């Protein structure tokens, strides 16, 4: 594991790199609004990606590195994320396809930035379709705007809702709620198999 800090317009971001010997792509994973990169589903997804031959970077947004729990505005999160992706691509992941991903708020960032960051695919863990009990406040359009293959891993009892599938979007349900804590092995296997299938045409 290698850790590196990246200067953004909003302070230092941090990336924890977990590399594989012969990479076929790199997966950048962002944390949830109030959580960190040690969330069980992020750790499980990272394990699955490495098993598929993919470098992993677990990204901490500047507000978390600075010790704040309240998230920054969406525009700041997105800009910081794209800065980190660009720097990692130059420094560590040269010529590798990038896959964007994250859990909850981090999944939203990945979706909003996928086009500008030229991601070849997106991995969403516990995508928060709407605030609990407020389905009218939908974030489904953020998912709908993603044009590359997308995997959504969701708890079947998530109070933040369940995304709609689409021709390029696969929804995989696991028992549990928004934390996705109950089946780390299943999440790892799902991410590994999906990445292997999606990346095969690019190998």
Backbone as a chain_set.jsonl record, in Angstrom:
{"seq": "XXXXXXXXXXXXXXXXXXXXXXXXXXXXXXXXXXXXXXXXXXXXXXXXXXXXXXXXXXXXXXXXXXXXXXXXXXXXXXXXXXXXXXXXXXXXXXXXXXXXXXXXXXXXXXXXXXXXXXXXXXXXXXXXXXXXXXXXXXXXXXXXXXXXXXXXXXXXXXXXXXXXXXXXXXXXXXXXXXXXXXXXXXXXXXXXXXXXXXXXXXX", "coords": {"N": [[0.848, -1.198, 0.0], [0.514, 2.205, -0.833], [0.569, 5.59, 0.118], [-0.477, 8.802, -0.897], [-0.458, 12.37, -1.142], [-2.438, 14.931, -2.594], [-2.567, 18.094, -3.957], [-5.356, 20.168, -4.114], [-7.779, 22.604, -5.29], [-9.134, 23.045, -2.988], [-7.773, 22.292, -0.78], [-5.674, 19.682, 0.659], [-6.024, 16.476, -0.751], [-6.177, 12.943, -0.184], [-4.782, 9.868, -1.239], [-5.006, 6.403, -1.067], [-3.178, 3.864, -2.255], [-3.559, 0.745, -3.756], [-1.939, -1.566, -5.358], [-1.588, -3.764, -8.223], [0.293, -6.448, -9.819], [0.219, -6.657, -12.723], [-1.504, -4.485, -14.16], [-4.753, -3.889, -15.583], [-6.45, -1.782, -15.582], [-7.47, 1.092, -13.614], [-9.158, 1.646, -10.594], [-10.847, 4.195, -9.029], [-11.991, 4.999, -5.876], [-14.387, 6.63, -3.915], [-15.347, 7.917, -0.682], [-18.256, 7.87, 1.574], [-20.524, 10.54, 2.662], [-20.242, 11.15, 5.469], [-18.456, 9.26, 6.237], [-15.448, 7.181, 6.048], [-12.613, 5.861, 4.142], [-12.414, 3.324, 5.056], [-14.814, 1.961, 5.075], [-16.862, -0.967, 5.108], [-17.97, -1.895, 2.619], [-16.501, -0.482, 0.696], [-13.918, -1.468, 1.177], [-14.383, -4.126, 0.513], [-15.076, -3.897, -2.21], [-12.675, -2.893, -3.213], [-11.02, -5.083, -2.776], [-12.175, -6.946, -4.515], [-11.715, -5.669, -6.97], [-8.901, -5.693, -7.166], [-8.522, -8.425, -7.365], [-9.466, -8.751, -9.903], [-7.427, -7.782, -11.388], [-6.949, -5.034, -11.234], [-5.676, -1.871, -10.437], [-6.212, -0.047, -7.376], [-7.369, 2.989, -6.016], [-8.087, 4.48, -3.071], [-9.852, 7.227, -2.235], [-9.602, 10.117, -0.283], [-11.5, 12.894, 0.353], [-10.735, 16.465, 0.433], [-12.072, 17.762, 2.646], [-12.35, 15.736, 4.499], [-9.702, 14.981, 4.961], [-8.878, 17.275, 6.228], [-10.131, 16.964, 8.616], [-12.814, 17.503, 8.947], [-16.26, 16.627, 9.304], [-18.631, 17.318, 8.064], [-19.746, 17.372, 4.756], [-18.256, 18.921, 1.831], [-19.623, 21.321, -0.59], [-21.29, 20.045, -3.556], [-20.125, 20.855, -6.028], [-17.498, 21.465, -5.273], [-16.611, 18.979, -4.323], [-16.692, 17.513, -6.705], [-14.846, 18.874, -8.36], [-12.467, 18.621, -6.891], [-12.218, 15.843, -6.932], [-11.822, 15.341, -9.696], [-9.384, 16.625, -10.063], [-7.731, 15.008, -8.468], [-8.022, 12.555, -9.834], [-6.843, 13.2, -12.284], [-4.191, 13.781, -11.523], [-3.378, 11.325, -10.369], [-3.609, 9.693, -12.575], [-1.581, 10.693, -14.224], [0.694, 10.324, -12.606], [0.728, 7.716, -11.499], [-0.949, 5.927, -12.888], [-0.502, 5.835, -15.664], [-1.623, 5.696, -18.996], [-3.539, 3.798, -18.415], [-6.928, 2.613, -18.487], [-9.492, 4.367, -16.7], [-11.669, 3.668, -14.012], [-14.371, 5.001, -12.341], [-15.66, 5.284, -9.021], [-17.502, 4.725, -5.914], [-18.959, 5.019, -2.58], [-22.271, 5.818, -1.638], [-22.446, 9.22, -1.132], [-19.976, 9.428, -2.423], [-20.409, 7.791, -4.628], [-22.213, 9.331, -6.045], [-20.562, 11.506, -6.744], [-18.786, 10.148, -8.436], [-20.51, 9.463, -10.545], [-21.33, 12.022, -11.484], [-18.964, 13.041, -12.469], [-17.989, 11.314, -14.345], [-18.096, 11.563, -17.189], [-16.555, 13.916, -17.795], [-14.151, 13.144, -16.648], [-13.452, 11.062, -18.252], [-13.975, 8.369, -17.65], [-14.143, 4.828, -18.066], [-16.004, 3.185, -17.026], [-18.341, 2.85, -14.267], [-18.626, 2.315, -10.779], [-20.973, 1.95, -8.357], [-21.686, 2.023, -4.967], [-24.236, 1.532, -2.746], [-25.912, 3.681, -3.781], [-27.392, 6.779, -3.157], [-30.501, 7.234, -3.816], [-32.556, 8.899, -3.018], [-33.194, 11.14, -0.219], [-33.922, 9.556, 2.936], [-37.314, 8.641, 3.169], [-38.156, 10.652, 1.449], [-38.926, 10.476, -1.436], [-39.486, 12.19, -3.536], [-37.337, 13.851, -3.816], [-35.353, 13.108, -5.813], [-32.274, 11.653, -6.913], [-31.87, 10.23, -9.14], [-31.459, 11.222, -11.827], [-28.701, 11.818, -11.876], [-27.485, 9.334, -12.074], [-28.661, 8.521, -14.475], [-27.428, 10.14, -16.335], [-24.972, 9.033, -16.768], [-23.085, 7.496, -19.219], [-21.502, 5.32, -19.646], [-20.765, 1.791, -18.967], [-22.293, 0.722, -15.948], [-22.197, -0.365, -12.615], [-24.323, -0.989, -9.951], [-24.366, -1.579, -6.611], [-26.524, -2.471, -4.156], [-28.266, -2.272, -1.017], [-31.028, -4.364, -0.201], [-32.882, -3.336, 1.471], [-32.529, -0.614, 1.653], [-32.96, 2.556, 2.98], [-32.518, 4.786, 1.477], [-33.445, 4.289, -1.0], [-33.864, 2.594, -4.233], [-32.115, 2.284, -7.209], [-33.213, 2.621, -10.657], [-32.886, 0.088, -13.144], [-31.023, 0.017, -16.274], [-30.164, -0.172, -19.806], [-27.392, -0.154, -19.863], [-26.778, -0.317, -17.253], [-26.336, -2.128, -14.381], [-28.028, -3.552, -11.685], [-27.34, -4.836, -8.571], [-28.539, -6.553, -5.884], [-28.126, -6.833, -2.357], [-28.686, -8.471, 0.796], [-29.711, -6.265, 3.366], [-29.068, -2.879, 4.594], [-28.327, 0.616, 4.033], [-25.666, 0.526, 4.753], [-24.415, -1.729, 3.734], [-23.082, -3.923, 4.981], [-23.297, -6.657, 5.324], [-22.506, -8.715, 3.58], [-19.653, -8.968, 2.644], [-17.988, -10.655, 1.18], [-19.613, -11.416, -0.958], [-19.972, -8.937, -2.229], [-17.336, -8.356, -3.006], [-16.904, -10.437, -4.85], [-18.88, -9.877, -6.76], [-18.043, -7.346, -7.747], [-15.519, -8.049, -8.751], [-16.178, -9.935, -10.806], [-17.822, -8.386, -12.469], [-16.135, -6.225, -13.27], [-14.161, -7.685, -14.605], [-15.619, -8.651, -16.783], [-16.469, -6.248, -18.014], [-14.072, -4.977, -18.641], [-12.769, -6.704, -20.327], [-13.084, -6.364, -23.21], [-11.334, -4.231, -23.527], [-8.823, -5.106, -22.99]], "CA": [[0.0, 0.0, 0.0], [1.209, 3.486, -0.913], [-0.303, 6.742, 0.347], [0.029, 10.032, -1.496], [-1.319, 13.542, -0.972], [-2.583, 15.691, -3.831], [-3.072, 19.443, -3.723], [-6.497, 20.588, -4.915], [-8.171, 23.989, -5.023], [-9.856, 23.098, -1.712], [-6.928, 21.675, 0.23], [-5.057, 18.407, 0.326], [-6.731, 15.197, -0.794], [-5.264, 11.828, 0.075], [-5.104, 8.636, -1.957], [-4.37, 5.182, -0.586], [-3.045, 3.072, -3.47], [-3.386, -0.7, -3.629], [-1.592, -1.882, -6.745], [-1.457, -5.164, -8.642], [1.499, -6.574, -10.648], [0.007, -6.408, -14.151], [-2.833, -3.855, -14.151], [-5.496, -3.656, -16.831], [-7.195, -0.535, -15.377], [-7.38, 1.616, -12.245], [-10.452, 2.005, -10.003], [-10.81, 5.217, -7.989], [-13.162, 4.837, -5.02], [-14.599, 7.708, -2.968], [-16.089, 7.576, 0.536], [-19.552, 8.494, 1.798], [-20.498, 11.919, 3.171], [-19.725, 11.243, 6.83], [-17.604, 8.108, 6.517], [-14.095, 7.176, 5.507], [-12.291, 4.842, 3.142], [-12.429, 2.006, 5.681], [-16.163, 1.385, 5.063], [-16.756, -2.376, 4.693], [-18.251, -2.139, 1.204], [-15.369, 0.03, -0.07], [-12.833, -2.439, 1.334], [-14.764, -5.312, -0.26], [-14.969, -3.571, -3.631], [-11.251, -2.793, -3.526], [-10.495, -6.454, -2.836], [-12.658, -7.541, -5.756], [-11.04, -5.036, -8.107], [-7.53, -6.212, -7.254], [-8.621, -9.799, -7.869], [-9.714, -8.657, -11.34], [-6.256, -7.207, -12.021], [-7.162, -3.59, -11.333], [-5.175, -1.0, -9.365], [-7.263, 0.653, -6.631], [-7.028, 4.174, -5.227], [-9.139, 4.906, -2.146], [-9.659, 8.675, -2.228], [-10.179, 10.932, 0.795], [-11.73, 14.266, -0.067], [-10.04, 17.432, 1.295], [-12.738, 18.072, 3.917], [-12.063, 14.642, 5.437], [-8.285, 15.09, 5.323], [-8.796, 18.409, 7.159], [-10.754, 16.595, 9.879], [-14.222, 17.907, 9.027], [-17.211, 15.56, 8.974], [-19.651, 17.848, 7.161], [-19.183, 17.373, 3.401], [-18.182, 20.148, 1.043], [-20.632, 21.376, -1.648], [-21.084, 19.09, -4.648], [-19.193, 21.371, -7.041], [-16.142, 21.329, -4.738], [-16.296, 17.547, -4.322], [-16.453, 17.073, -8.089], [-13.609, 19.47, -8.861], [-11.353, 17.979, -6.183], [-12.137, 14.467, -7.447], [-11.223, 15.368, -11.031], [-7.976, 16.96, -9.875], [-7.067, 13.799, -7.977], [-8.0, 11.574, -10.923], [-5.866, 13.645, -13.275], [-2.842, 13.631, -10.969], [-3.075, 9.895, -10.236], [-3.436, 9.153, -13.921], [-0.25, 11.092, -14.699], [1.788, 9.891, -11.731], [0.724, 6.285, -11.158], [-1.803, 5.086, -13.732], [-0.331, 6.287, -17.047], [-2.13, 4.866, -20.098], [-4.541, 2.822, -17.973], [-8.31, 3.086, -18.403], [-9.944, 4.689, -15.34], [-13.026, 3.377, -13.569], [-14.726, 5.826, -11.196], [-16.611, 4.62, -8.136], [-17.585, 5.197, -4.543], [-20.171, 4.648, -1.854], [-23.199, 6.871, -1.244], [-22.049, 10.495, -1.716], [-18.869, 9.172, -3.343], [-20.979, 7.253, -5.863], [-22.772, 10.471, -6.774], [-19.426, 12.222, -7.332], [-18.298, 9.339, -9.554], [-21.457, 9.598, -11.656], [-21.335, 13.395, -12.015], [-17.675, 13.38, -13.081], [-17.534, 10.228, -15.225], [-17.89, 12.019, -18.567], [-15.411, 14.83, -17.86], [-12.948, 12.401, -16.288], [-13.252, 10.023, -19.264], [-14.043, 7.03, -17.068], [-14.677, 3.811, -18.984], [-17.074, 2.501, -16.307], [-18.624, 3.424, -12.946], [-19.069, 1.377, -9.744], [-21.705, 2.652, -7.29], [-22.064, 1.253, -3.783], [-25.259, 2.223, -1.937], [-26.24, 4.979, -4.375], [-28.529, 7.347, -2.423], [-31.448, 7.716, -4.822], [-33.269, 10.029, -2.409], [-33.111, 11.119, 1.24], [-34.919, 8.642, 3.511], [-38.68, 9.134, 3.298], [-38.429, 11.785, 0.556], [-38.676, 10.0, -2.805], [-39.62, 13.273, -4.522], [-36.02, 14.492, -3.94], [-34.594, 12.035, -6.451], [-30.972, 11.875, -7.574], [-31.795, 9.292, -10.262], [-30.854, 11.81, -13.034], [-27.234, 11.73, -11.854], [-27.181, 8.009, -12.624], [-29.118, 8.451, -15.863], [-26.51, 10.874, -17.2], [-23.767, 8.23, -17.018], [-23.249, 6.805, -20.494], [-20.637, 4.14, -19.694], [-21.291, 0.702, -18.141], [-22.389, 1.089, -14.529], [-22.625, -1.366, -11.641], [-24.857, -0.438, -8.699], [-24.541, -2.573, -5.551], [-27.48, -1.795, -3.272], [-28.967, -3.075, -0.029], [-32.434, -4.543, -0.599], [-33.717, -2.599, 2.419], [-31.873, 0.682, 1.801], [-33.949, 3.638, 3.093], [-32.214, 5.8, 0.466], [-34.079, 3.91, -2.257], [-33.261, 1.629, -5.146], [-32.07, 2.857, -8.556], [-33.805, 1.9, -11.771], [-31.903, -0.466, -14.08], [-31.032, 0.531, -17.639], [-29.482, -1.116, -20.685], [-25.964, -0.202, -19.548], [-26.674, -0.209, -15.79], [-26.689, -3.378, -13.706], [-28.331, -3.387, -10.256], [-27.164, -6.077, -7.816], [-29.051, -6.345, -4.525], [-27.651, -7.681, -1.269], [-29.466, -8.275, 2.019], [-29.198, -5.234, 4.259], [-29.485, -1.482, 4.447], [-27.407, 1.508, 3.333], [-24.273, 0.273, 5.144], [-23.883, -2.854, 2.948], [-22.087, -4.581, 5.835], [-23.6, -8.047, 5.662], [-21.951, -9.726, 2.678], [-18.444, -8.422, 2.015], [-17.493, -11.621, 0.194], [-20.468, -11.313, -2.136], [-19.667, -7.671, -2.906], [-16.038, -8.535, -3.666], [-17.073, -11.321, -6.011], [-19.674, -9.152, -7.758], [-17.192, -6.32, -8.368], [-14.485, -8.737, -9.536], [-16.741, -10.527, -12.015], [-18.325, -7.319, -13.352], [-14.99, -5.539, -13.859], [-13.53, -8.596, -15.566], [-16.472, -8.692, -17.992], [-16.504, -4.935, -18.659], [-12.742, -4.597, -19.108], [-12.232, -7.679, -21.289], [-12.918, -5.801, -24.569], [-10.281, -3.217, -23.547], [-7.521, -5.742, -22.723]], "C": [[0.885, 1.25, 0.0], [0.193, 4.596, -0.672], [0.341, 7.973, -0.28], [-0.965, 11.16, -1.265], [-1.289, 14.38, -2.241], [-3.197, 17.044, -3.5], [-4.227, 19.726, -4.669], [-6.811, 22.045, -4.587], [-8.811, 24.156, -3.653], [-9.065, 22.456, -0.584], [-6.396, 20.334, -0.234], [-6.088, 17.285, 0.298], [-5.699, 14.105, -0.564], [-5.733, 10.601, -0.698], [-4.305, 7.483, -1.365], [-4.363, 4.197, -1.758], [-2.778, 1.608, -3.137], [-3.181, -1.24, -5.042], [-1.438, -3.377, -6.968], [-0.284, -5.253, -9.622], [1.305, -6.21, -12.118], [-1.383, -5.799, -14.347], [-3.437, -3.741, -15.547], [-6.293, -2.362, -16.773], [-6.926, -0.069, -13.954], [-8.769, 2.051, -11.8], [-10.216, 3.023, -8.896], [-12.102, 5.135, -7.199], [-13.226, 5.974, -3.996], [-15.509, 7.284, -1.82], [-17.456, 8.259, 0.577], [-19.404, 9.846, 2.482], [-19.854, 12.018, 4.55], [-18.766, 10.138, 7.195], [-16.243, 8.219, 5.872], [-13.881, 6.033, 4.54], [-12.222, 3.439, 3.733], [-13.806, 1.362, 5.719], [-16.113, -0.03, 4.5], [-17.011, -2.611, 3.21], [-17.137, -1.597, 0.309], [-14.194, -0.942, -0.01], [-13.121, -3.688, 0.504], [-14.626, -5.062, -1.761], [-13.509, -3.482, -4.059], [-10.63, -4.178, -3.659], [-10.914, -7.132, -4.139], [-11.96, -6.974, -6.975], [-9.622, -5.569, -8.266], [-7.538, -7.648, -7.774], [-8.871, -9.836, -9.37], [-8.532, -8.044, -12.088], [-6.317, -5.706, -12.191], [-6.503, -2.884, -10.142], [-6.36, -0.343, -8.666], [-6.666, 1.858, -5.929], [-8.244, 4.536, -4.389], [-8.896, 6.386, -1.843], [-10.354, 9.31, -1.021], [-10.287, 12.371, 0.314], [-11.057, 15.248, 0.909], [-10.741, 17.713, 2.627], [-12.488, 16.987, 4.958], [-10.609, 14.697, 5.901], [-8.092, 16.203, 6.352], [-9.49, 18.126, 8.493], [-12.197, 17.015, 10.033], [-15.12, 16.736, 8.637], [-18.29, 16.04, 8.006], [-19.07, 17.954, 5.759], [-19.172, 18.753, 2.764], [-19.314, 20.159, 0.02], [-20.26, 20.477, -2.829], [-20.057, 19.576, -5.662], [-17.748, 21.254, -6.569], [-15.704, 19.867, -4.73], [-15.911, 17.09, -5.718], [-15.121, 17.601, -8.612], [-12.388, 18.833, -8.201], [-11.124, 16.563, -6.71], [-11.448, 14.432, -8.812], [-9.749, 15.746, -10.975], [-7.185, 15.735, -9.435], [-6.947, 12.764, -9.096], [-6.938, 11.928, -11.949], [-4.439, 13.422, -12.77], [-2.459, 12.16, -10.834], [-2.827, 9.267, -11.593], [-2.044, 9.477, -14.458], [0.865, 10.391, -13.922], [1.879, 8.38, -11.574], [0.033, 5.396, -12.192], [-1.696, 5.453, -15.216], [-0.826, 5.243, -18.034], [-3.133, 3.794, -19.667], [-5.939, 3.416, -18.064], [-8.68, 3.337, -16.939], [-11.393, 4.271, -15.15], [-13.277, 4.242, -12.34], [-15.719, 5.063, -10.324], [-16.611, 5.234, -6.749], [-18.85, 4.692, -3.878], [-20.962, 5.905, -1.499], [-22.826, 8.204, -1.9], [-20.915, 10.323, -2.719], [-19.33, 8.581, -4.66], [-21.59, 8.372, -6.701], [-21.664, 11.269, -7.452], [-18.922, 11.461, -8.562], [-19.201, 9.472, -10.777], [-21.369, 10.984, -12.3], [-20.065, 13.722, -12.799], [-17.222, 12.376, -14.13], [-17.227, 10.713, -16.633], [-16.648, 12.9, -18.671], [-14.103, 14.114, -17.557], [-12.626, 11.255, -17.214], [-13.163, 8.628, -18.658], [-14.66, 6.056, -18.066], [-15.822, 3.036, -18.342], [-17.217, 3.156, -14.939], [-19.132, 2.323, -12.017], [-19.694, 2.173, -8.603], [-22.06, 1.675, -6.177], [-23.049, 2.084, -2.981], [-25.568, 3.611, -2.489], [-27.486, 5.549, -3.689], [-29.533, 8.001, -3.377], [-32.231, 8.924, -4.304], [-33.027, 10.008, -0.91], [-34.192, 10.192, 1.809], [-36.283, 9.3, 3.682], [-39.046, 10.275, 2.381], [-38.149, 11.403, -0.902], [-38.807, 11.085, -3.865], [-38.285, 13.999, -4.752], [-35.04, 13.535, -4.62], [-33.267, 12.517, -7.037], [-30.789, 10.923, -8.755], [-31.184, 9.933, -11.527], [-29.327, 11.78, -13.049], [-26.758, 10.391, -12.4], [-27.515, 7.95, -14.113], [-28.173, 9.154, -16.823], [-25.224, 10.111, -17.498], [-23.993, 7.378, -18.266], [-22.381, 5.564, -20.625], [-21.235, 3.037, -18.819], [-21.208, 1.027, -16.652], [-22.878, -0.099, -13.714], [-23.119, -0.634, -10.407], [-25.081, -1.601, -7.737], [-25.354, -1.911, -4.449], [-28.039, -2.77, -2.24], [-30.442, -3.177, -0.386], [-33.4, -3.825, 0.338], [-33.133, -1.209, 2.687], [-32.918, 1.794, 1.878], [-33.698, 4.78, 2.103], [-32.71, 5.392, -0.924], [-33.28, 2.931, -3.086], [-33.266, 2.209, -6.554], [-32.8, 1.992, -9.577], [-32.702, 1.309, -12.631], [-32.025, 0.216, -15.441], [-30.186, -0.398, -18.49], [-27.99, -1.22, -20.389], [-25.717, -0.173, -18.033], [-27.213, -1.473, -15.138], [-26.897, -3.101, -12.219], [-28.195, -4.75, -9.584], [-27.556, -5.803, -6.369], [-28.44, -7.34, -3.552], [-28.536, -7.455, -0.051], [-28.853, -7.167, 2.867], [-29.653, -3.846, 3.885], [-28.404, -0.678, 3.734], [-25.939, 1.199, 3.636], [-23.621, -0.835, 4.329], [-22.809, -3.629, 3.722], [-22.182, -6.098, 5.827], [-22.949, -9.087, 4.77], [-20.754, -9.171, 1.926], [-17.917, -9.351, 0.929], [-18.3, -11.541, -1.092], [-20.207, -10.045, -2.923], [-18.342, -7.783, -3.654], [-16.186, -9.346, -4.946], [-17.836, -10.615, -7.124], [-18.83, -8.131, -8.502], [-16.132, -6.974, -9.241], [-15.047, -9.242, -10.864], [-17.214, -9.458, -12.996], [-17.171, -6.589, -14.028], [-14.306, -6.41, -14.904], [-14.308, -8.611, -16.88], [-16.421, -7.369, -18.757], [-15.168, -4.582, -19.304], [-12.189, -5.525, -20.187], [-12.1, -7.112, -22.708], [-11.788, -4.785, -24.668], [-8.898, -3.82, -23.372], [-6.694, -5.825, -24.008]], "O": [[1.87, 1.334, 0.735], [-0.919, 4.548, -1.198], [1.555, 8.159, -0.201], [-2.173, 10.929, -1.201], [-0.248, 14.522, -2.882], [-4.231, 17.118, -2.836], [-4.102, 19.548, -5.881], [-6.183, 22.644, -3.713], [-9.012, 25.282, -3.197], [-9.629, 22.112, 0.454], [-6.633, 19.906, -1.364], [-6.915, 17.159, 1.201], [-4.498, 14.321, -0.729], [-6.93, 10.334, -0.796], [-3.091, 7.575, -1.185], [-5.42, 3.749, -2.202], [-1.892, 1.282, -2.347], [-4.128, -1.355, -5.82], [-1.194, -4.145, -6.038], [0.103, -4.238, -10.202], [2.146, -5.522, -12.698], [-2.334, -6.513, -14.665], [-2.74, -3.53, -16.54], [-6.766, -1.885, -17.805], [-6.241, -0.745, -13.185], [-9.476, 2.741, -12.535], [-9.482, 2.759, -7.943], [-13.188, 5.193, -7.774], [-12.249, 6.248, -3.299], [-16.343, 6.393, -1.978], [-17.774, 9.103, -0.261], [-18.298, 10.253, 2.839], [-19.008, 12.883, 4.775], [-18.303, 10.069, 8.333], [-15.921, 9.219, 5.23], [-14.817, 5.329, 4.161], [-12.0, 2.47, 3.007], [-13.964, 0.309, 6.337], [-15.404, -0.281, 3.525], [-16.34, -3.441, 2.597], [-16.85, -2.186, -0.733], [-13.55, -1.208, -1.024], [-12.223, -4.243, -0.13], [-14.121, -5.912, -2.495], [-13.146, -3.942, -5.142], [-9.813, -4.417, -4.548], [-10.111, -7.805, -4.785], [-11.646, -7.709, -7.912], [-9.191, -5.864, -9.38], [-6.656, -8.038, -8.538], [-8.54, -10.815, -10.038], [-8.621, -7.808, -13.293], [-5.803, -5.162, -13.169], [-6.738, -3.245, -8.988], [-7.395, -0.106, -9.288], [-5.598, 1.773, -5.323], [-9.304, 4.86, -4.926], [-7.87, 6.753, -1.269], [-11.535, 9.07, -0.771], [-9.297, 12.985, -0.082], [-10.833, 14.911, 2.072], [-10.067, 17.885, 3.643], [-12.419, 17.271, 6.154], [-10.315, 14.487, 7.078], [-7.248, 16.094, 7.241], [-9.442, 18.955, 9.402], [-12.761, 16.904, 11.121], [-14.782, 15.951, 7.752], [-18.807, 15.251, 7.214], [-18.014, 18.559, 5.576], [-19.966, 19.628, 3.11], [-19.918, 19.115, -0.226], [-19.088, 20.188, -3.068], [-19.21, 18.802, -6.108], [-16.86, 20.975, -7.374], [-14.568, 19.551, -5.084], [-14.929, 16.37, -5.898], [-14.358, 16.863, -9.234], [-11.396, 18.54, -8.868], [-9.986, 16.139, -6.909], [-10.587, 13.586, -9.052], [-8.95, 15.238, -11.762], [-6.107, 15.458, -9.961], [-5.887, 12.166, -9.281], [-6.216, 11.054, -12.429], [-3.584, 12.932, -13.508], [-1.329, 11.787, -11.151], [-1.95, 8.417, -11.747], [-1.403, 8.628, -15.078], [1.847, 9.928, -14.501], [2.975, 7.823, -11.522], [0.399, 4.231, -12.347], [-2.687, 5.388, -15.944], [-0.495, 4.062, -17.928], [-3.533, 2.965, -20.485], [-6.129, 4.592, -17.755], [-8.239, 2.612, -16.048], [-12.236, 4.494, -16.019], [-12.485, 4.221, -11.397], [-16.527, 4.285, -10.832], [-15.83, 6.137, -6.447], [-19.69, 4.039, -4.497], [-20.391, 6.923, -1.109], [-22.885, 8.307, -3.125], [-20.891, 10.995, -3.75], [-18.721, 8.831, -5.7], [-21.493, 8.357, -7.928], [-21.807, 11.667, -8.609], [-18.663, 12.062, -9.604], [-18.721, 9.58, -11.905], [-21.337, 11.1, -13.525], [-20.081, 14.575, -13.686], [-16.173, 12.564, -14.747], [-16.215, 10.325, -17.215], [-15.788, 12.671, -19.523], [-13.065, 14.436, -18.137], [-11.643, 10.543, -17.005], [-12.366, 7.802, -19.103], [-15.576, 6.405, -18.812], [-16.536, 2.307, -19.03], [-16.348, 3.91, -14.5], [-19.959, 1.5, -12.41], [-19.02, 2.977, -7.958], [-22.662, 0.63, -6.421], [-22.742, 3.206, -2.58], [-25.497, 4.602, -1.762], [-28.522, 4.886, -3.642], [-29.415, 9.184, -3.699], [-32.53, 9.852, -5.056], [-32.684, 8.958, -0.366], [-35.265, 10.063, 1.219], [-36.395, 10.379, 4.264], [-40.138, 10.83, 2.504], [-37.239, 11.95, -1.526], [-38.299, 10.927, -4.975], [-38.118, 14.682, -5.762], [-34.006, 13.196, -4.045], [-33.158, 13.619, -7.575], [-29.695, 10.815, -9.309], [-30.453, 9.25, -12.245], [-28.721, 11.722, -14.12], [-25.751, 10.321, -13.104], [-26.755, 7.401, -14.91], [-28.119, 8.806, -18.003], [-24.466, 10.5, -18.386], [-24.97, 6.634, -18.355], [-22.502, 4.827, -21.603], [-22.122, 3.311, -18.011], [-20.199, 1.534, -16.163], [-23.853, -0.756, -14.078], [-22.428, 0.234, -9.873], [-25.881, -2.497, -8.008], [-24.93, -0.908, -3.875], [-28.261, -3.943, -2.539], [-31.046, -2.198, -0.822], [-34.59, -3.716, 0.044], [-33.227, -0.691, 3.8], [-33.693, 1.965, 0.936], [-34.559, 5.638, 1.911], [-32.426, 6.071, -1.91], [-32.189, 2.5, -2.712], [-34.325, 2.592, -7.05], [-32.978, 0.789, -9.382], [-31.675, 1.956, -12.835], [-33.007, 0.904, -15.719], [-29.555, -1.316, -17.965], [-27.384, -2.263, -20.637], [-24.579, -0.021, -17.59], [-28.375, -1.84, -15.312], [-26.048, -2.491, -11.57], [-28.857, -5.709, -9.98], [-26.981, -4.935, -5.711], [-28.258, -8.517, -3.866], [-29.08, -6.365, 0.122], [-27.64, -7.125, 3.068], [-30.489, -3.648, 3.003], [-27.652, -1.223, 2.926], [-25.059, 1.572, 2.86], [-22.395, -0.884, 4.236], [-21.753, -3.949, 3.175], [-21.253, -6.772, 6.272], [-22.846, -10.247, 5.168], [-20.824, -8.932, 0.72], [-17.454, -8.894, -0.116], [-17.741, -11.593, -2.188], [-20.217, -10.067, -4.154], [-18.237, -7.354, -4.803], [-15.654, -8.978, -5.993], [-17.484, -10.737, -8.297], [-18.881, -8.048, -9.729], [-15.871, -6.511, -10.352], [-14.461, -9.006, -11.92], [-17.033, -9.596, -14.206], [-17.216, -6.355, -15.235], [-13.917, -5.924, -15.966], [-13.717, -8.587, -17.959], [-16.341, -7.356, -19.985], [-15.125, -3.971, -20.372], [-11.241, -5.166, -20.885], [-11.085, -7.361, -23.358], [-11.321, -4.495, -25.769], [-7.897, -3.134, -23.579], [-5.57, -6.328, -23.987]]}, "num_chains": 1, "name": "protein.A"}
